[in-house]
Every structure is written in structure tokens, then in C-alpha cells.
Amino acid sequence: MPAADALAARLRALEDREAIRDLIARYGPAADSGDADGVAALFDVGGVYAVGGMGESQGRPAIAALLDGTVHRQLLADGCAHLLGPVAIDLAGDTAAARGLSLVFRWNGRNWDAVRVSANRWHLARVAAGWAVTRRDNALLDGAAAARALLAAG
Amino acid sequence: MPAADALAARLRALEDREAIRDLIARYGPAADSGDADGVAALFDVGGVYAVGGMGESQGRPAIAALLDGTVHRQLLADGCAHLLGPVAIDLAGDTAAARGLSLVFRWNGRNWDAVRVSANRWHLARVAAGWAVTRRDNALLDGAAAARALLAAG
Amino acid sequence: MPAADALAARLRALEDREAIRDLIARYGPAADSGDADGVAALFDVGGVYAVGGMGESQGRPAIAALLDGTVHRQLLADGCAHLLGPVAIDLAGDTAAARGLSLVFRWNGRNWDAVRVSANRWHLARVAAGWAVTRRDNALLDGAAAARALLAAG
């Protein structure tokens, strides 16, 4: 009969992976419903969101401001969808990294164009409330080596 | 040593989330293989599927009929793919809600067009056989506020 | 109070599903970072990767060679993203099957085209190191019945 504490450790690893996947799955609905504070709340207090071609935002107010900015508001008005791909999660105790794609589709009056297709590397940490994003690096997959590097293992 | 009943409760929460994610992951393969009954079986007996721009279907026979209808059959003949995004799952005991994207790609003879990009809010309930969809609301992300609202938290 | 061995069996089923989902989630980042050996390592030693329109590769060296080949290298240089959809996993003890979509987006200088949209059926087995892909069948969703069949249940 397995010891309950061994089971608890296995369960916690699954819970951690589930919490991280859930956190990342909340980005798209928050972005596409225009919930700037909801996006910012996925990040840790001092979290950084570095968006390919749009500089780096640090802290929840700056991240919320990015989502409340002209570019994102115009996307919402045009009709947009932020699709996240599955993430490869590497868990290391109280921190983790996750690698995966994000795509932005925009309505063109007839169908939808993929106007951004990006690589993402998420850095995450266990915090009081569960897990939070400490840094998200994003880069367009337009042939640039730097974008490919974000997706590389290790 | 953690009590086994506390472990069982944590395990059950993970199982519920897994079952809900699995249920939603089965929509695409069922739709794209032309398995109308398979799509209908994801819904509870009196489940409702409200598709943006195509009205509302209630009950498994009506949902199967929608998938056996002209629009879907033509999509299958043209070459199509129903891609679901990750879902943000909010579990509340024996019911749950899930929010995420769905995209339909159609072969145009050269590559694939994103001909539908939609917001979805799924309502789910625990039933005898596991979990079932009690209602799925779907709306095109073409700039309409109603579509964005489906993705909003709470 | 639930018996610990019953809990362990439920936990193991969740761990298996998580391991399989994780394995498949690692395909995209490996492919898009040009990590041919990383892609090959997802497969069992004698694993087969049958890509629609590109024949069949058996064994890790052959699979790595496919990823190091002209077609894939040109895609990487152009700017590409291999997006995997969610998978419907059917677990059967020490083997499993998973069904889902894969999409390849390519930068065209202005936005991204969906240049491949495919059905996939993954066959997996429990091996010493965890889980591995024993066979992946892939076919373009361009209206061909064979592609639709890969996504069918059972």
C-alpha cells in the first residue's frame, strides 16, 4: 500500500501542472474580453511581459495599460481572437517554465487573418495565491532566430 | 501524513477538470470526422447548442441534425478542421463553466482560410456517466460585444 | 476513508493522461526551434511518423532526418509555427491513442498562412522512460476521407 505522503507529493505535482496550464489558458479569454486587469492579475506583482515588437512592460499597472492601449483596443473593435497553443511545462519545485505558441486572428470583413504568430516562454513561480507569471517573453515567428530560441528546450 | 479523504477530495477536483477538458477536446475530432452522434453525445439529454448565426439546437437529436445538415456536410466535403483553444475552467461542485475559442479552417485549394473564429462559453454538469455539456454558447469574434462577453470571467 | 491503493490507481490514470498530453505538447516547440533530435526523442526507438504527402519515417534517425530535411529547414527560415490542437486521449493500460489536429502557419511577409491543416492519430506506449509515441499518422484535411477517418472514435 502506497504511503499517503508519497501520494500527496505526486498529487501536488499534478496540481502544479494543472494550475500553470490553467493560468496560461486564462490569458486568451481575458485578452479577448478586454479585461486588462484580468490579464495583469495573471502576472506576479513585479512580473514582466515582453511583447515582440512592442517593448517590455513591468508590473501589473504597466501590463494592464498595454492591454488598455490603442493597439489592443483597435484589435478588439476590429474583432480578434488570442489563441494559445498547448504548453510544454518544465516544473522545478517552486518555479517553472512553459513554452508554447500564441496566435492573434483579426476579422478582415470576410474571414480572419493570422496577424501575429509568436513563440512564448513563460517563467512562473509559486506565490501565496497559487502560481503567477514572473516573466513572459514573446517574439514573432517570422524567421528570426531569437523567436525560435524561446521555444528551445533547457 | 495527509488523511486519505483529503487526498481523495483533491484528486476528485483534478479528475473533474480532466474530464471537462477531455469532453471539450472530443468536440473537434467528432465534428471533423462527421460523427454527428458523437458530437451530440457530448451534450446532456436536454443540452443546448447555440451557434452564432445559426440559431439554437436543443436535445441530442437536434444537435446531431445540425451536424448532419447542409452547412456542416459541405464543410467536410471541402476539407475542414474545427480547432478548439485551451479552456479556462471554473469548477463549482457538480457544475462548471469553461471559456475558450473555437476556429474553423476550410481548404481553399491552395491553403486554409479561418472561416469562423468564435468565442465559446460552455456550461457543464456532473451526470451519471461523468460530465456533460448542458449548454454551449458560441459567437463570432467579428467585433461584436456579445462575443467578447462570452469570454468574460464571472 | 478511501484505500490508498485505490487512490494510487486513480492518480496513475491522471499521471498517464498528463504524460501523454505533455509528450504531444512538446512536438511543436521542438519542431519550431529546429530541434530534430528533440522531435525524434518523443518517439519510441522503432517509432513511425507517417506524414501526409511525405511518406513514412521509421526510427529516431529517420525522423530526425525528416526534421533536418530541406522542407522543414525552409519552413524554419521562412518563419513557421507548428500548432497542435487539444487531443482526445483513449487510455488502455500500457498503450493509448490520441486524436487531434496539427496546423502549420508560415510567414508570407505580411501575415501568416495556414499551409498545412492535418488530422493526427497518435499511438503511444508506456516505456521505461515514461510514455513514447509508437506511431503518428498525419493526413491533410483537404476533403480526403482518409484524413477524416484518422479522427474517428474507436
XYZ file of C-alpha atoms in Angstrom:
462
model
C 0.000 0.000 0.000
C 1.499 3.341 -1.064
C 2.193 5.776 1.753
C -0.157 8.740 1.832
C 2.702 11.220 1.826
C 4.124 9.757 -1.376
C 0.681 10.028 -2.948
C 0.425 13.618 -1.745
C 3.699 14.537 -3.460
C 2.550 13.013 -6.747
C -0.789 14.770 -6.433
C 0.900 18.090 -5.798
C 2.990 17.774 -8.970
C -0.189 17.226 -10.966
C -1.898 20.135 -9.220
C 1.050 22.387 -10.026
C 0.962 21.470 -13.702
C -2.799 21.938 -13.793
C -2.532 25.352 -12.099
C 0.111 26.504 -14.579
C -1.854 25.293 -17.589
C -4.974 26.959 -16.206
C -3.146 30.247 -15.636
C -1.958 30.339 -19.236
C -5.387 29.253 -20.527
C -6.867 32.348 -18.859
C -4.754 34.752 -20.908
C -6.800 34.406 -24.122
C -10.285 34.888 -22.655
C -9.061 37.843 -20.568
C -7.365 39.482 -23.591
C -10.327 38.895 -25.914
C -12.934 40.138 -23.446
C -10.938 43.339 -22.914
C -10.255 42.510 -19.276
C -6.949 44.344 -18.843
C -6.915 43.827 -15.065
C -7.618 40.125 -15.582
C -4.570 39.840 -17.831
C -2.428 41.774 -15.355
C -3.608 39.553 -12.474
C -2.032 36.508 -14.145
C 1.352 38.118 -13.507
C 3.182 38.389 -10.212
C 3.327 41.885 -8.704
C 6.649 42.649 -10.384
C 6.018 40.497 -13.431
C 7.359 41.375 -16.870
C 5.595 40.999 -20.214
C 7.977 41.442 -23.153
C 5.972 41.520 -26.391
C 7.861 41.111 -29.643
C 7.960 44.473 -31.399
C 6.209 46.352 -28.578
C 8.838 46.632 -25.834
C 8.645 45.462 -22.256
C 6.034 46.166 -19.558
C 6.845 45.596 -15.899
C 4.320 45.395 -13.087
C 0.561 44.914 -13.186
C -0.334 48.576 -13.873
C 2.005 48.665 -16.890
C 0.676 45.358 -18.194
C -2.928 46.494 -17.780
C -2.044 49.740 -19.582
C -0.679 47.726 -22.516
C -3.997 45.895 -22.816
C -5.889 49.169 -22.481
C -3.698 50.760 -25.143
C -4.603 51.801 -28.687
C -3.269 48.689 -30.431
C -5.220 46.206 -28.323
C -8.404 48.328 -28.217
C -8.366 48.584 -32.024
C -7.922 44.806 -32.294
C -10.968 44.259 -30.055
C -13.033 46.693 -32.110
C -11.981 45.006 -35.360
C -12.785 41.534 -33.982
C -9.899 39.460 -32.664
C -9.009 36.161 -31.037
C -5.892 35.375 -28.996
C -5.309 31.653 -29.387
C -2.766 29.949 -27.146
C -1.248 26.611 -28.122
C -0.536 23.778 -25.695
C 2.430 24.414 -23.394
C 5.429 22.237 -22.615
C 5.776 22.726 -18.859
C 9.064 22.170 -17.030
C 8.382 22.127 -13.315
C 11.253 22.716 -10.861
C 9.860 22.890 -7.351
C 8.549 26.398 -6.745
C 9.349 27.719 -10.207
C 8.524 26.531 -13.688
C 8.962 27.378 -17.347
C 6.429 26.817 -20.120
C 6.926 27.039 -23.869
C 4.239 27.411 -26.495
C 2.657 29.430 -29.274
C 0.263 32.339 -29.284
C -1.650 33.477 -32.344
C -3.764 36.556 -32.933
C -6.517 36.346 -35.538
C -8.248 39.501 -36.815
C -11.511 39.779 -38.730
C -10.984 41.279 -42.185
C -14.645 41.615 -43.169
C -14.717 38.242 -44.913
C -12.689 35.840 -42.740
C -9.856 36.039 -40.230
C -6.153 36.730 -40.825
C -3.413 35.374 -38.562
C -1.831 38.769 -37.898
C 0.563 37.618 -35.149
C 2.070 34.135 -34.724
C 4.533 34.099 -31.856
C 6.799 31.972 -29.733
C 6.409 32.347 -25.976
C 8.473 31.397 -22.995
C 6.682 31.803 -19.688
C 8.513 31.908 -16.367
C 6.319 31.102 -13.405
C 6.622 30.965 -9.642
C 4.596 29.604 -6.775
C 3.216 32.551 -4.802
C 0.824 32.869 -1.854
C -2.255 32.723 -4.117
C -1.050 29.763 -6.210
C 1.063 30.309 -9.315
C 1.878 33.524 -11.143
C 3.752 34.563 -14.278
C 7.004 36.257 -13.375
C 8.029 36.883 -16.999
C 6.585 36.229 -20.450
C 8.835 36.612 -23.457
C 7.102 36.754 -26.826
C 8.596 37.011 -30.313
C 7.125 36.799 -33.808
C 7.874 33.611 -35.738
C 8.839 35.432 -38.929
C 12.124 33.614 -39.432
C 14.026 35.356 -36.619
C 16.395 33.085 -34.718
C 15.515 34.797 -31.417
C 11.909 33.617 -31.677
C 12.959 30.043 -32.357
C 15.289 30.197 -29.335
C 12.363 30.955 -26.996
C 10.900 27.558 -27.857
C 14.114 25.578 -27.380
C 14.320 23.097 -24.503
C 16.545 23.798 -21.497
C 0.694 12.261 6.932
C -2.224 13.656 4.918
C -5.564 11.989 5.535
C -6.707 9.802 2.664
C -10.059 11.559 2.461
C -8.373 14.932 1.991
C -6.264 13.418 -0.796
C -9.376 11.944 -2.363
C -11.049 15.364 -2.494
C -8.018 16.930 -4.181
C -7.847 14.030 -6.610
C -11.501 14.388 -7.460
C -11.062 18.076 -8.323
C -8.272 17.154 -10.748
C -10.361 14.342 -12.219
C -13.261 16.726 -12.744
C -11.089 19.241 -14.561
C -9.541 16.473 -16.656
C -12.960 15.077 -17.560
C -14.217 18.513 -18.608
C -11.130 19.248 -20.695
C -11.410 15.807 -22.290
C -15.081 16.311 -23.114
C -14.350 19.576 -24.903
C -11.308 18.064 -26.649
C -13.611 15.451 -28.168
C -15.727 18.023 -29.989
C -13.209 18.720 -32.764
C -12.397 15.130 -33.751
C -16.106 14.234 -33.677
C -17.059 17.249 -35.813
C -14.230 16.719 -38.315
C -14.841 13.003 -38.722
C -18.529 13.658 -39.434
C -19.650 11.847 -36.276
C -22.884 13.716 -35.599
C -23.963 11.309 -32.859
C -20.544 11.647 -31.233
C -20.967 15.419 -31.071
C -24.489 15.065 -29.700
C -23.313 12.603 -27.039
C -21.080 15.269 -25.504
C -24.262 17.110 -24.520
C -26.669 16.218 -21.735
C -30.031 14.838 -22.864
C -31.628 18.279 -22.862
C -28.445 20.154 -23.766
C -28.477 23.300 -25.882
C -26.001 24.293 -28.597
C -26.398 27.924 -29.639
C -24.202 28.602 -32.671
C -23.574 32.212 -33.613
C -25.554 32.994 -36.763
C -27.215 29.570 -36.920
C -29.816 29.637 -34.117
C -30.196 27.266 -31.215
C -30.479 23.463 -31.153
C -31.886 21.691 -28.091
C -31.548 17.983 -27.343
C -29.259 15.389 -28.867
C -31.379 14.666 -31.981
C -31.465 18.377 -32.878
C -27.726 18.743 -32.274
C -26.969 15.664 -34.392
C -29.220 17.077 -37.124
C -27.213 20.297 -37.112
C -24.015 18.324 -37.716
C -25.751 16.270 -40.399
C -27.040 19.423 -42.055
C -26.020 21.002 -45.355
C -23.602 23.558 -43.936
C -21.527 21.067 -41.967
C -21.627 18.376 -44.693
C -20.369 20.919 -47.238
C -17.540 21.931 -44.887
C -16.471 18.282 -44.540
C -16.533 17.805 -48.315
C -14.480 20.985 -48.838
C -11.914 19.954 -46.201
C -12.273 21.466 -42.752
C -10.779 21.489 -39.267
C -12.516 22.511 -36.045
C -9.763 23.702 -33.724
C -10.573 24.315 -30.069
C -8.377 26.519 -27.927
C -7.466 25.815 -24.301
C -10.328 26.373 -21.866
C -10.435 28.351 -18.630
C -12.454 26.024 -16.380
C -14.364 27.298 -13.352
C -15.436 24.327 -11.285
C -18.274 24.711 -8.764
C -19.079 21.330 -7.270
C -21.390 19.481 -9.646
C -21.472 22.185 -12.292
C -18.776 24.061 -14.168
C -18.223 26.710 -16.817
C -15.465 26.778 -19.395
C -14.433 29.619 -21.700
C -12.360 29.342 -24.840
C -12.053 29.777 -28.584
C -13.111 27.627 -31.495
C -11.848 28.113 -35.040
C -12.966 26.530 -38.290
C -10.422 26.284 -41.088
C -11.511 25.447 -44.650
C -9.360 24.287 -47.549
C -9.449 26.778 -50.435
C -7.488 24.705 -52.954
C -4.162 26.277 -52.025
C -4.148 26.647 -48.237
C -6.714 27.023 -45.430
C -8.859 30.025 -44.519
C -10.027 30.715 -40.975
C -13.708 30.955 -41.900
C -15.076 31.037 -38.333
C -13.296 32.321 -35.227
C -15.616 32.224 -32.243
C -15.922 32.759 -28.524
C -17.467 29.909 -26.549
C -18.916 29.579 -23.100
C -19.614 26.008 -22.085
C -21.911 25.117 -19.184
C -21.336 21.628 -17.818
C -22.836 19.366 -15.201
C -21.907 16.153 -13.475
C -24.252 13.424 -14.687
C -24.461 9.675 -14.133
C -21.942 8.956 -16.915
C -19.416 11.616 -15.866
C -19.692 15.179 -17.159
C -21.888 16.538 -19.941
C -22.396 19.863 -21.707
C -25.687 21.420 -20.671
C -25.275 24.497 -22.874
C -22.704 25.819 -25.330
C -22.960 29.426 -26.453
C -20.901 30.371 -29.485
C -20.493 33.764 -31.170
C -18.244 35.056 -33.939
C -15.396 37.329 -32.854
C -16.047 39.911 -35.562
C -16.074 42.902 -33.238
C -19.466 42.185 -31.649
C -19.621 42.961 -27.930
C -21.785 39.886 -27.294
C -18.972 37.581 -28.412
C -16.464 39.276 -26.138
C -18.912 38.953 -23.230
C -18.948 35.135 -23.576
C -15.244 35.113 -22.700
C -15.504 37.418 -19.683
C -14.790 35.996 -16.237
C -17.589 35.503 -13.700
C -11.877 6.566 4.074
C -10.688 5.541 0.606
C -7.952 2.936 0.500
C -4.560 4.302 -0.522
C -4.199 1.742 -3.290
C -7.458 2.838 -4.880
C -6.266 6.435 -4.732
C -2.949 5.414 -6.275
C -4.716 3.805 -9.243
C -6.787 6.948 -9.877
C -3.679 9.087 -9.541
C -1.801 6.938 -12.015
C -4.543 7.309 -14.620
C -4.275 11.091 -14.310
C -0.482 10.940 -14.468
C -0.675 8.844 -17.632
C -3.008 11.295 -19.327
C -0.825 14.211 -18.226
C 2.322 12.497 -19.532
C 0.692 11.810 -22.906
C -0.610 15.358 -23.257
C 2.811 16.693 -22.275
C 4.572 14.476 -24.817
C 2.376 15.761 -27.628
C 2.705 19.370 -26.391
C 6.464 19.052 -26.816
C 6.223 18.358 -30.540
C 5.504 21.972 -31.563
C 8.282 23.713 -29.597
C 10.799 21.068 -30.724
C 9.765 21.381 -34.388
C 9.731 25.197 -34.339
C 13.080 25.520 -32.591
C 14.685 23.219 -35.172
C 15.419 20.551 -32.553
C 15.332 17.467 -34.780
C 16.667 15.174 -32.044
C 14.068 16.538 -29.631
C 11.296 15.614 -32.053
C 12.792 12.157 -32.595
C 13.079 11.591 -28.829
C 9.300 11.823 -28.470
C 9.086 8.586 -30.459
C 9.887 5.110 -29.250
C 13.079 3.579 -30.676
C 11.211 1.928 -33.545
C 8.527 4.596 -33.794
C 6.913 5.564 -37.101
C 5.955 9.037 -38.289
C 3.741 8.939 -41.376
C 3.286 12.483 -42.701
C 0.539 13.080 -45.239
C 2.127 13.623 -48.639
C 5.689 12.974 -47.415
C 5.859 9.206 -46.871
C 6.760 7.322 -43.733
C 9.816 7.588 -41.486
C 10.720 4.774 -39.088
C 13.125 5.035 -36.180
C 14.604 8.080 -34.479
C 17.418 8.699 -37.007
C 14.926 8.727 -39.897
C 12.546 11.012 -38.009
C 15.376 13.401 -37.102
C 16.474 13.382 -40.747
C 12.958 14.400 -41.805
C 13.124 17.415 -39.486
C 16.636 18.219 -40.728
C 15.463 17.948 -44.342
C 15.018 20.690 -46.922
C 11.285 21.149 -46.480
C 11.415 21.700 -42.736
C 14.610 23.815 -42.850
C 12.994 26.098 -45.448
C 9.892 26.447 -43.264
C 12.049 27.492 -40.305
C 13.904 30.031 -42.435
C 10.633 31.449 -43.779
C 9.128 31.700 -40.269
C 6.786 28.932 -39.175
C 4.672 27.706 -36.280
C 3.504 24.143 -35.663
C 0.306 24.436 -33.657
C -1.174 21.320 -32.070
C -4.807 21.197 -31.051
C -6.132 19.537 -27.891
C -6.086 15.743 -28.016
C -8.810 13.239 -27.220
C -6.887 10.569 -25.295
C -8.083 6.977 -25.044
C -6.050 5.218 -22.392
C -5.901 1.407 -22.337
C -3.445 0.287 -19.678
C 0.048 0.446 -21.122
C -0.985 1.778 -24.515
C -3.061 4.732 -25.611
C -4.352 6.537 -28.675
C -4.790 10.270 -29.075
C -6.601 12.186 -31.818
C -6.225 15.829 -32.686
C -5.254 18.497 -35.179
C -1.935 19.960 -36.200
C -1.568 23.178 -38.173
C 1.480 24.744 -39.780
C 1.481 28.518 -40.227
C 4.055 30.214 -42.480
C 5.010 33.902 -42.618
C 4.242 35.405 -46.026
C 5.852 38.804 -45.447
C 2.606 40.398 -44.267
C 0.846 37.823 -42.085
C 0.747 34.031 -41.713
C -0.866 31.436 -43.993
C -2.182 28.114 -42.704
C -0.189 25.999 -45.158
C -0.939 22.614 -43.569
C -4.040 21.668 -41.568
C -3.966 17.989 -40.670
C -5.664 15.224 -38.776
C -3.451 13.150 -36.497
C -3.799 9.838 -34.753
C -1.074 9.142 -32.220
C -0.370 5.642 -30.913
C 1.524 5.642 -27.619
C 3.018 3.102 -25.255
C 4.369 3.083 -21.731
C 8.130 2.549 -21.923
C 10.919 2.550 -19.346
C 11.301 6.345 -19.503
C 7.582 7.127 -19.312
C 5.454 7.297 -22.465
C 6.568 7.360 -26.090
C 4.931 7.708 -29.496
C 4.957 4.388 -31.327
C 3.215 5.747 -34.430
C 1.859 9.081 -35.624
C -0.373 9.141 -38.680
C -0.963 12.535 -40.237
C -3.137 13.491 -43.203
C -4.191 16.816 -44.716
C -7.797 17.868 -44.100
C -8.427 18.827 -47.718
C -11.632 16.858 -48.091
C -9.985 13.409 -48.218
C -11.959 10.703 -46.399
C -8.737 9.122 -45.096
C -7.914 12.240 -43.090
C -11.367 12.338 -41.528
C -11.016 8.651 -40.619
C -7.911 9.367 -38.508
C -10.071 11.496 -36.217
C -12.909 8.988 -35.844
C -13.511 7.392 -32.439
C -12.685 3.712 -31.847
